Short mmCIF file of C-alpha atoms in Angstrom, two decimals:
data_model
loop_
_atom_site.label_atom_id
_atom_site.label_comp_id
_atom_site.label_asym_id
_atom_site.label_seq_id
_atom_site.Cartn_x
_atom_site.Cartn_y
_atom_site.Cartn_z
CA MET O 652 52.56 119.23 41.81
CA LYS O 653 52.40 122.14 39.35
CA LYS O 654 55.61 124.11 38.84
CA THR O 655 56.56 127.55 37.61
CA PHE O 656 59.56 128.43 35.47
CA ASP O 657 61.41 131.49 36.76
CA THR O 658 64.55 133.16 35.44
CA LEU O 659 67.35 135.41 36.65
CA PHE O 660 70.18 137.23 34.87
CA GLN O 661 68.04 138.08 31.85
CA GLY O 662 67.05 134.47 31.27
CA GLN O 663 70.53 132.98 31.55
CA LEU O 664 69.71 131.18 34.81
CA HIS O 665 66.41 129.43 35.31
CA CYS O 666 64.77 127.90 38.34
CA ASN O 667 61.74 125.64 38.61
CA GLN O 668 59.64 126.04 41.75
CA TYR O 669 56.43 124.53 43.04
CA GLU O 670 53.58 126.92 42.37
CA GLN O 671 51.89 126.28 45.72
CA GLY O 672 54.91 125.31 47.78
CA TYR O 673 57.88 127.14 49.28
CA ARG O 674 59.30 129.73 46.88
CA PHE O 675 62.52 131.66 47.19
CA SER O 676 62.41 135.38 47.95
CA VAL O 677 64.78 138.37 47.88
CA ASP O 678 66.44 136.90 51.00
CA ALA O 679 68.12 134.26 48.85
CA VAL O 680 69.18 136.72 46.16
CA LEU O 681 70.66 139.08 48.75
CA LEU O 682 72.49 136.22 50.45
CA ALA O 683 74.08 134.96 47.24
CA HIS O 684 75.30 138.42 46.22
CA PHE O 685 76.65 139.21 49.69
CA CYS O 686 79.10 136.32 49.43
CA ARG O 687 82.68 137.20 48.56
CA LEU O 688 84.73 134.40 47.04
CA GLN O 689 88.45 134.30 46.36
CA LYS O 690 90.09 132.19 43.68
CA SER O 691 91.03 129.63 46.31
CA ASP O 692 87.40 129.27 47.47
CA VAL O 693 86.28 126.29 45.44
CA ARG O 694 84.03 124.33 47.80
CA VAL O 695 80.74 125.90 48.91
CA LEU O 696 78.09 124.40 51.20
CA ASP O 697 74.50 125.70 51.16
CA LEU O 698 72.56 124.70 54.27
CA CYS O 699 68.76 124.59 53.98
CA CYS O 700 68.97 125.11 50.23
CA GLY O 701 65.30 124.94 49.22
CA CYS O 702 65.10 124.77 45.42
CA GLY O 703 68.83 125.49 45.25
CA VAL O 704 68.66 129.10 44.08
CA VAL O 705 71.54 130.41 46.25
CA GLY O 706 73.86 127.70 44.98
CA LEU O 707 72.66 128.24 41.41
CA ILE O 708 73.44 131.96 41.62
CA LEU O 709 76.89 131.26 43.05
CA ALA O 710 77.57 128.65 40.38
CA TYR O 711 76.53 131.11 37.67
CA ARG O 712 78.58 134.02 39.04
CA HIS O 713 81.63 131.95 39.99
CA PRO O 714 82.33 129.29 37.31
CA CYS O 715 85.12 127.63 39.31
CA VAL O 716 83.17 126.76 42.47
CA ASN O 717 81.69 123.39 43.40
CA ILE O 718 78.42 123.50 45.33
CA SER O 719 77.01 121.05 47.87
CA ALA O 720 73.40 121.88 48.75
CA VAL O 721 71.58 120.32 51.71
CA ASP O 722 67.90 120.20 52.51
CA LEU O 723 65.78 117.95 54.71
CA GLN O 724 62.84 117.71 52.32
CA PRO O 725 63.04 115.20 49.44
CA CYS O 726 60.69 117.33 47.32
CA MET O 727 63.12 120.24 47.55
CA ILE O 728 66.08 118.06 46.64
CA GLU O 729 64.17 116.81 43.61
CA LEU O 730 63.82 120.43 42.49
CA VAL O 731 67.52 121.07 43.09
CA VAL O 732 68.49 118.09 40.93
CA GLU O 733 66.12 119.26 38.19
CA ASN O 734 67.41 122.85 38.32
CA VAL O 735 71.05 121.78 38.37
CA ARG O 736 70.53 119.56 35.33
CA SER O 737 68.61 122.17 33.34
CA ASN O 738 71.31 124.80 33.97
CA GLY O 739 74.14 122.44 33.05
CA TYR O 740 75.84 122.35 36.46
CA THR O 741 75.75 118.59 37.11
CA ASP O 742 79.55 118.34 37.07
CA ARG O 743 79.97 120.77 39.99
CA PHE O 744 76.75 120.71 41.99
CA THR O 745 75.74 118.01 44.49
CA ALA O 746 72.31 117.83 46.12
CA ILE O 747 72.08 116.15 49.54
CA ASN O 748 68.90 115.08 51.30
CA GLY O 749 69.85 115.46 54.95
CA ASN O 750 69.30 117.15 58.29
CA VAL O 751 71.75 119.87 59.40
CA GLY O 752 71.60 118.35 62.86
CA ASN O 753 73.47 115.36 61.41
CA ILE O 754 76.06 117.35 59.47
CA GLU O 755 78.74 114.79 60.36
CA GLN O 756 77.01 112.21 58.15
CA TYR O 757 77.67 114.06 54.89
CA SER O 758 80.53 116.47 55.57
CA ARG O 759 84.03 116.08 56.91
CA PRO O 760 85.12 118.63 59.53
CA GLU O 761 86.49 121.87 58.08
CA SER O 762 86.07 120.78 54.45
CA PHE O 763 84.39 123.83 52.87
CA ASP O 764 85.76 127.24 51.89
CA LEU O 765 82.37 128.95 52.29
CA VAL O 766 79.15 128.00 54.04
CA VAL O 767 75.96 129.94 53.29
CA CYS O 768 72.64 129.68 55.08
CA ASN O 769 69.16 131.18 54.85
CA PRO O 770 67.71 129.34 57.87
CA PRO O 771 64.06 129.04 58.89
CA TYR O 772 63.42 131.55 61.65
CA GLY O 773 59.73 131.40 62.53
CA LYS O 774 59.29 130.18 66.11
CA ILE O 775 57.31 126.96 66.54
CA ALA O 776 55.15 128.36 69.34
CA GLY O 777 54.70 131.77 67.80
CA GLY O 778 52.54 132.87 64.89
CA ARG O 779 50.48 130.84 62.48
CA HIS O 780 52.21 128.03 60.60
CA ASN O 781 51.67 127.72 56.85
CA LEU O 782 49.29 124.87 56.05
CA ILE O 783 51.58 123.54 53.33
CA GLU O 784 54.07 121.33 55.16
CA GLU O 785 57.10 122.12 53.00
CA VAL O 786 56.54 125.87 53.49
CA ALA O 787 56.14 125.44 57.24
CA ILE O 788 59.39 123.47 57.48
CA ALA O 789 61.25 126.00 55.33
CA ARG O 790 60.05 129.00 57.34
CA HIS O 791 59.73 127.73 60.91
CA GLU O 792 62.22 126.12 63.30
CA ILE O 793 60.52 122.73 63.05
CA ILE O 794 63.56 120.63 62.19
CA GLY O 795 66.30 122.82 63.65
CA ASP O 796 66.85 126.09 65.49
CA LEU O 797 69.42 128.80 64.80
CA GLN O 798 72.04 127.14 66.98
CA SER O 799 71.76 123.95 64.90
CA PHE O 800 72.49 125.78 61.67
CA VAL O 801 75.36 127.79 63.16
CA ARG O 802 76.87 124.61 64.64
CA ALA O 803 76.65 122.87 61.27
CA ALA O 804 78.26 125.83 59.50
CA ALA O 805 81.09 126.00 62.05
CA PHE O 806 81.68 122.26 61.74
CA ALA O 807 81.88 122.30 57.95
CA VAL O 808 83.84 125.49 57.26
CA LYS O 809 87.62 125.51 57.13
CA ASN O 810 89.66 127.48 59.64
CA ARG O 811 89.94 131.17 58.62
CA LYS O 812 87.22 130.70 56.00
CA LYS O 813 83.79 132.33 55.75
CA VAL O 814 80.24 131.68 56.85
CA VAL O 815 77.44 133.91 55.51
CA PHE O 816 73.91 134.10 56.94
CA VAL O 817 70.80 136.14 56.20
CA TYR O 818 68.49 136.58 59.19
CA PRO O 819 65.76 138.88 60.54
CA ALA O 820 67.38 142.13 61.68
CA ALA O 821 65.37 142.11 64.92
CA HIS O 822 67.29 139.00 65.98
CA THR O 823 70.79 140.13 65.00
CA GLY O 824 71.99 139.74 68.57
CA MET O 825 70.90 136.10 68.65
CA LEU O 826 72.75 135.35 65.43
CA ILE O 827 75.98 137.04 66.51
CA SER O 828 75.84 135.37 69.92
CA ALA O 829 75.30 131.94 68.36
CA MET O 830 78.22 132.51 66.00
CA TYR O 831 80.50 133.68 68.81
CA THR O 832 79.96 130.46 70.76
CA LYS O 833 81.21 128.48 67.74
CA ARG O 834 84.30 130.67 67.15
CA LEU O 835 82.75 132.41 64.16
CA THR O 836 83.83 136.06 64.34
CA VAL O 837 81.63 138.60 62.55
CA LYS O 838 83.71 140.46 59.96
CA ARG O 839 81.13 142.17 57.77
CA ILE O 840 77.52 143.14 58.41
CA GLN O 841 74.81 144.97 56.48
CA SER O 842 71.26 145.94 57.44
CA VAL O 843 68.58 145.53 54.78
CA TYR O 844 65.54 147.84 54.77
CA SER O 845 62.38 147.52 52.72
CA TYR O 846 62.71 151.16 51.58
CA PRO O 847 64.36 154.44 52.72
CA GLY O 848 62.94 156.27 55.71
CA LEU O 849 62.10 153.24 57.84
CA GLN O 850 63.43 153.12 61.38
CA ASN O 851 63.76 149.34 61.61
CA ALA O 852 65.65 147.09 59.22
CA ARG O 853 63.99 143.99 57.78
CA LEU O 854 66.99 141.70 57.41
CA VAL O 855 70.65 141.51 58.28
CA LEU O 856 73.43 139.99 56.19
CA VAL O 857 76.34 138.69 58.23
CA GLU O 858 79.72 137.38 57.13
CA ALA O 859 81.80 135.64 59.80
CA VAL O 860 85.23 134.02 59.71
CA LYS O 861 86.16 130.96 61.72
CA ASN O 862 88.73 132.10 64.29
CA GLY O 863 88.87 135.49 62.61
CA GLY O 864 90.28 138.74 64.00
CA GLU O 865 88.37 141.43 65.87
CA GLN O 866 87.81 144.06 63.16
CA CYS O 867 84.32 144.27 61.66
CA GLU O 868 83.13 146.27 58.64
CA VAL O 869 79.65 147.78 58.95
CA LEU O 870 78.30 148.44 55.46
CA PRO O 871 75.82 151.18 54.48
CA PRO O 872 72.12 150.25 54.60
CA PHE O 873 70.69 148.36 51.63
CA TYR O 874 67.18 149.16 50.33
CA ILE O 875 65.08 146.55 48.54
CA TYR O 876 62.57 149.06 47.15
CA SER O 877 63.12 152.63 46.03
CA GLN O 878 60.13 153.86 48.04
CA LYS O 879 56.98 152.65 49.75
CA ASN O 880 54.81 150.76 47.24
CA GLY O 881 57.51 151.40 44.64
CA GLY O 882 59.60 149.12 42.46
CA TYR O 883 62.92 147.55 43.25
CA SER O 884 65.80 149.89 44.01
CA PRO O 885 68.52 150.11 41.31
CA ALA O 886 70.83 148.02 43.53
CA MET O 887 68.19 145.31 43.96
CA GLU O 888 67.36 145.29 40.26
CA ALA O 889 71.05 144.86 39.46
CA MET O 890 71.16 141.65 41.52
CA TYR O 891 68.61 140.06 39.22
CA ARG O 892 70.57 141.13 36.12
CA GLU O 893 74.18 140.30 36.99
#
């Protein structure tokens, strides 16, 4: 299958993707930059990793972390392995072909300092599925629903450590509710809009802590584009540079 060669950080990080298959979007870039890591946070788990771009960004920005990236689709894992090798991260990046529903098979309980997830959120019964199977699996809840991904994150993350999700803003309540049932307390949240002036947000970024306290920080809105039909906002452009 034909691939494209894409770069971030002014060419310092590169990522091969299938030209006709599932391709990462701004969701992944936003998710990676929303993560806050401390010096003690050395083990990161990326659930539903796709081509591995979230883990690659974290590995680039945080040289001390070790990444484990999980995806159900062998073709995606092949891309992850290729991208990890080409960026020189083989000593601290592990690709796992597995289903989040079986998280116990490849993760010990409470063994990660940070778990990140950009889960598929298209409903199986709703909308039109993409004809390319790998895209359909990546975008629709074919192999696991939101609860499955939240359960896996809660299982793998250490006590008092963080879980970070990106999800459609219209379903924020579902995400928070699912987290609450697994003792993941929302500590930081940010709405993402396509551009200023819109009433409804497009995405929501949520950071939760396992058995965390009650206080929650609500961040100012984030805008992907500077205006309708305009280019990226300065904040969005910065995420591709640094």
